[in-house]
Amino acid sequence: MKRLWAGIVFLTMGVLGGGARAQVAVYAMGSGGFLSSVTAQSGPLTLSSDSFSAYGGTFGLYDDYKHWGPVAFGGDGRFFIQSTATDRAFGNQLRGGLGGARLALFSRAVPFSPYIQAEIGGVGTNYGTQATRSTSFAYQIQGGLDYTIVPHLDARFEYGGGEIGAIFPGNRQEMQQVGLGLVVRLY
């Protein structure tokens, strides 16, 4: 009877714990970012910064450390660097690091896994007009889909939207990013 209960517990842990699904993964994506324009009034002056797009890469690591059936909870940390040449002397630059919570759905029956993440961090930009970057607090919500190509290798599509603090006090700029890349699940 003890062996029967031990077997049931073992099987339950394997099914609910997601034992066959990897928990830790690294990823790399080609990504593009968009930073909205901002206008601020300071006394009689109107200050403004143009919107711009930039392209580059996003690199990160996630760990889905808690599983409840088909739901996995964990954390994600990432770094992105994007830039675009323009007719301006300095080009457009957008660089940052974000980290936060992650929630994913997975099943052994289908080859794809949708996820959503909420992250905070710091993002620096030169607003396309300066030689140096101004860094400020940022947040972003990302949603995406990982599609299993072969065991431990997924293709990824992701979209994220959020805000960063603007160069003008009391203002924020909308930041959007889209990425397409690969995920290597380590175990």
Short mmCIF file of C-alpha atoms in Angstrom, two decimals:
data_model
loop_
_atom_site.label_atom_id
_atom_site.label_comp_id
_atom_site.label_asym_id
_atom_site.label_seq_id
_atom_site.Cartn_x
_atom_site.Cartn_y
_atom_site.Cartn_z
CA MET A 1 0.00 0.00 0.00
CA LYS A 2 2.89 2.40 0.77
CA ARG A 3 4.34 1.77 -2.70
CA LEU A 4 0.98 2.54 -4.29
CA TRP A 5 0.78 5.90 -2.45
CA ALA A 6 4.41 6.66 -3.26
CA GLY A 7 3.71 5.94 -6.94
CA ILE A 8 0.63 8.20 -6.94
CA VAL A 9 2.58 11.03 -5.28
CA PHE A 10 5.45 10.61 -7.77
CA LEU A 11 3.11 10.71 -10.78
CA THR A 12 1.18 13.68 -9.39
CA MET A 13 4.40 15.64 -8.85
CA GLY A 14 5.48 14.86 -12.41
CA VAL A 15 2.18 16.04 -13.91
CA LEU A 16 1.56 19.10 -11.71
CA GLY A 17 5.20 20.05 -11.37
CA GLY A 18 5.77 20.14 -15.12
CA GLY A 19 8.80 17.89 -14.76
CA ALA A 20 9.35 17.52 -18.51
CA ARG A 21 9.19 21.26 -19.21
CA ALA A 22 12.37 23.29 -18.89
CA GLN A 23 12.44 25.95 -16.22
CA VAL A 24 15.50 28.04 -17.09
CA ALA A 25 16.17 29.50 -20.54
CA VAL A 26 18.26 32.12 -22.31
CA TYR A 27 17.03 34.05 -25.33
CA ALA A 28 18.19 36.42 -28.04
CA MET A 29 15.91 38.44 -30.30
CA GLY A 30 16.25 40.90 -33.11
CA SER A 31 14.14 43.78 -31.82
CA GLY A 32 12.80 47.16 -32.74
CA GLY A 33 11.79 49.94 -30.39
CA PHE A 34 9.60 53.00 -30.71
CA LEU A 35 9.78 56.01 -28.37
CA SER A 36 6.90 58.50 -28.60
CA SER A 37 7.29 62.26 -28.78
CA VAL A 38 6.85 64.42 -25.68
CA THR A 39 5.97 68.08 -25.31
CA ALA A 40 6.27 70.06 -22.07
CA GLN A 41 5.43 73.63 -21.16
CA SER A 42 7.93 75.47 -18.95
CA GLY A 43 6.75 79.02 -18.40
CA PRO A 44 6.58 80.73 -21.79
CA LEU A 45 8.72 78.00 -23.42
CA THR A 46 7.41 74.91 -25.13
CA LEU A 47 9.94 72.07 -25.07
CA SER A 48 9.57 69.02 -27.28
CA SER A 49 11.32 65.83 -28.30
CA ASP A 50 10.47 63.94 -31.49
CA SER A 51 9.38 60.32 -31.62
CA PHE A 52 11.78 57.81 -33.13
CA SER A 53 12.32 54.15 -33.97
CA ALA A 54 15.48 52.15 -33.38
CA TYR A 55 16.57 48.57 -34.11
CA GLY A 56 18.95 46.11 -32.46
CA GLY A 57 18.85 43.17 -30.08
CA THR A 58 17.28 41.97 -26.85
CA PHE A 59 19.04 39.37 -24.69
CA GLY A 60 17.78 37.78 -21.51
CA LEU A 61 17.22 34.93 -19.11
CA TYR A 62 14.07 33.59 -17.50
CA ASP A 63 13.36 31.05 -14.79
CA ASP A 64 9.89 29.50 -14.40
CA TYR A 65 10.46 28.21 -10.88
CA LYS A 66 6.90 27.55 -9.71
CA HIS A 67 4.42 25.31 -11.55
CA TRP A 68 0.69 24.72 -11.01
CA GLY A 69 -0.52 22.31 -13.67
CA PRO A 70 -0.19 24.11 -17.02
CA VAL A 71 0.68 27.45 -15.37
CA ALA A 72 4.27 28.48 -14.62
CA PHE A 73 5.34 31.50 -12.59
CA GLY A 74 8.84 32.92 -12.54
CA GLY A 75 11.10 35.84 -13.28
CA ASP A 76 12.68 37.40 -16.36
CA GLY A 77 15.67 39.71 -16.76
CA ARG A 78 16.73 41.35 -20.00
CA PHE A 79 19.01 43.88 -21.65
CA PHE A 80 18.32 45.58 -24.97
CA ILE A 81 20.35 47.87 -27.20
CA GLN A 82 18.79 49.56 -30.21
CA SER A 83 19.94 52.36 -32.49
CA THR A 84 19.28 53.89 -35.88
CA ALA A 85 21.39 56.16 -38.06
CA THR A 86 19.68 59.45 -38.89
CA ASP A 87 20.53 62.71 -40.56
CA ARG A 88 21.31 64.00 -37.07
CA ALA A 89 24.87 63.80 -35.79
CA PHE A 90 24.16 61.30 -32.99
CA GLY A 91 21.49 58.94 -34.34
CA ASN A 92 18.68 57.48 -32.25
CA GLN A 93 19.67 55.30 -29.28
CA LEU A 94 17.57 53.27 -26.86
CA ARG A 95 19.25 51.01 -24.27
CA GLY A 96 17.98 49.48 -21.08
CA GLY A 97 17.69 46.72 -18.56
CA LEU A 98 14.38 45.39 -17.23
CA GLY A 99 13.42 42.66 -14.78
CA GLY A 100 10.24 41.34 -13.26
CA ALA A 101 7.59 38.66 -12.97
CA ARG A 102 6.56 36.19 -15.65
CA LEU A 103 3.48 33.99 -16.10
CA ALA A 104 3.39 31.31 -18.81
CA LEU A 105 1.03 28.56 -19.96
CA PHE A 106 2.37 25.29 -21.27
CA SER A 107 1.20 21.83 -22.21
CA ARG A 108 2.94 18.75 -23.49
CA ALA A 109 0.09 18.37 -25.99
CA VAL A 110 0.83 21.53 -28.00
CA PRO A 111 4.17 22.96 -29.18
CA PHE A 112 3.54 26.57 -28.14
CA SER A 113 3.62 28.45 -24.86
CA PRO A 114 2.06 31.93 -24.46
CA TYR A 115 3.40 34.21 -21.73
CA ILE A 116 3.00 37.64 -20.16
CA GLN A 117 5.57 39.61 -18.15
CA ALA A 118 5.55 42.80 -16.07
CA GLU A 119 8.97 44.43 -15.69
CA ILE A 120 10.61 47.55 -14.29
CA GLY A 121 14.11 48.93 -14.72
CA GLY A 122 16.11 51.70 -16.29
CA VAL A 123 16.21 52.85 -19.91
CA GLY A 124 18.59 55.35 -21.45
CA THR A 125 18.10 57.35 -24.63
CA ASN A 126 19.76 60.24 -26.39
CA TYR A 127 16.41 61.37 -27.86
CA GLY A 128 18.16 61.43 -31.21
CA THR A 129 19.64 64.84 -30.38
CA GLN A 130 22.39 64.41 -27.78
CA ALA A 131 25.85 62.84 -27.64
CA THR A 132 25.10 61.33 -24.21
CA ARG A 133 22.14 59.28 -23.00
CA SER A 134 19.72 60.29 -20.27
CA THR A 135 18.65 57.30 -18.12
CA SER A 136 15.38 57.10 -16.23
CA PHE A 137 12.93 54.69 -14.62
CA ALA A 138 10.91 52.54 -17.01
CA TYR A 139 8.24 49.87 -16.94
CA GLN A 140 6.92 47.56 -19.63
CA ILE A 141 4.36 44.76 -20.05
CA GLN A 142 5.41 42.13 -22.60
CA GLY A 143 3.34 39.37 -24.11
CA GLY A 144 4.55 36.70 -26.46
CA LEU A 145 4.55 33.19 -27.76
CA ASP A 146 7.32 30.58 -27.67
CA TYR A 147 6.97 27.84 -30.30
CA THR A 148 8.99 24.64 -29.86
CA ILE A 149 11.10 23.85 -32.95
CA VAL A 150 13.00 20.90 -31.45
CA PRO A 151 13.38 19.88 -27.79
CA HIS A 152 15.01 22.71 -25.81
CA LEU A 153 14.85 25.19 -28.74
CA ASP A 154 11.94 27.59 -29.26
CA ALA A 155 11.18 30.36 -31.72
CA ARG A 156 9.84 33.50 -30.01
CA PHE A 157 7.60 36.40 -31.01
CA GLU A 158 7.07 39.19 -28.49
CA TYR A 159 5.43 42.61 -28.18
CA GLY A 160 5.87 45.00 -25.25
CA GLY A 161 4.48 48.37 -24.29
CA GLY A 162 5.27 50.71 -21.43
CA GLU A 163 6.73 54.09 -20.52
CA ILE A 164 10.00 55.75 -19.59
CA GLY A 165 10.59 59.02 -17.75
CA ALA A 166 11.08 61.85 -20.24
CA ILE A 167 13.88 64.39 -20.41
CA PHE A 168 11.34 66.97 -19.24
CA PRO A 169 10.40 66.67 -15.53
CA GLY A 170 6.91 65.35 -14.86
CA ASN A 171 6.49 63.84 -18.33
CA ARG A 172 6.69 60.27 -19.58
CA GLN A 173 7.18 58.81 -23.05
CA GLU A 174 5.52 55.73 -24.46
CA MET A 175 7.98 52.93 -25.29
CA GLN A 176 6.97 50.00 -27.51
CA GLN A 177 9.11 47.07 -28.63
CA VAL A 178 8.67 44.07 -30.86
CA GLY A 179 11.05 41.12 -31.11
CA LEU A 180 11.59 37.87 -32.99
CA GLY A 181 14.24 35.37 -31.93
CA LEU A 182 15.28 32.08 -30.35
CA VAL A 183 14.98 30.63 -26.85
CA VAL A 184 17.34 27.89 -25.59
CA ARG A 185 15.81 26.02 -22.65
CA LEU A 186 18.68 24.79 -20.49
CA TYR A 187 16.81 21.97 -18.69
#
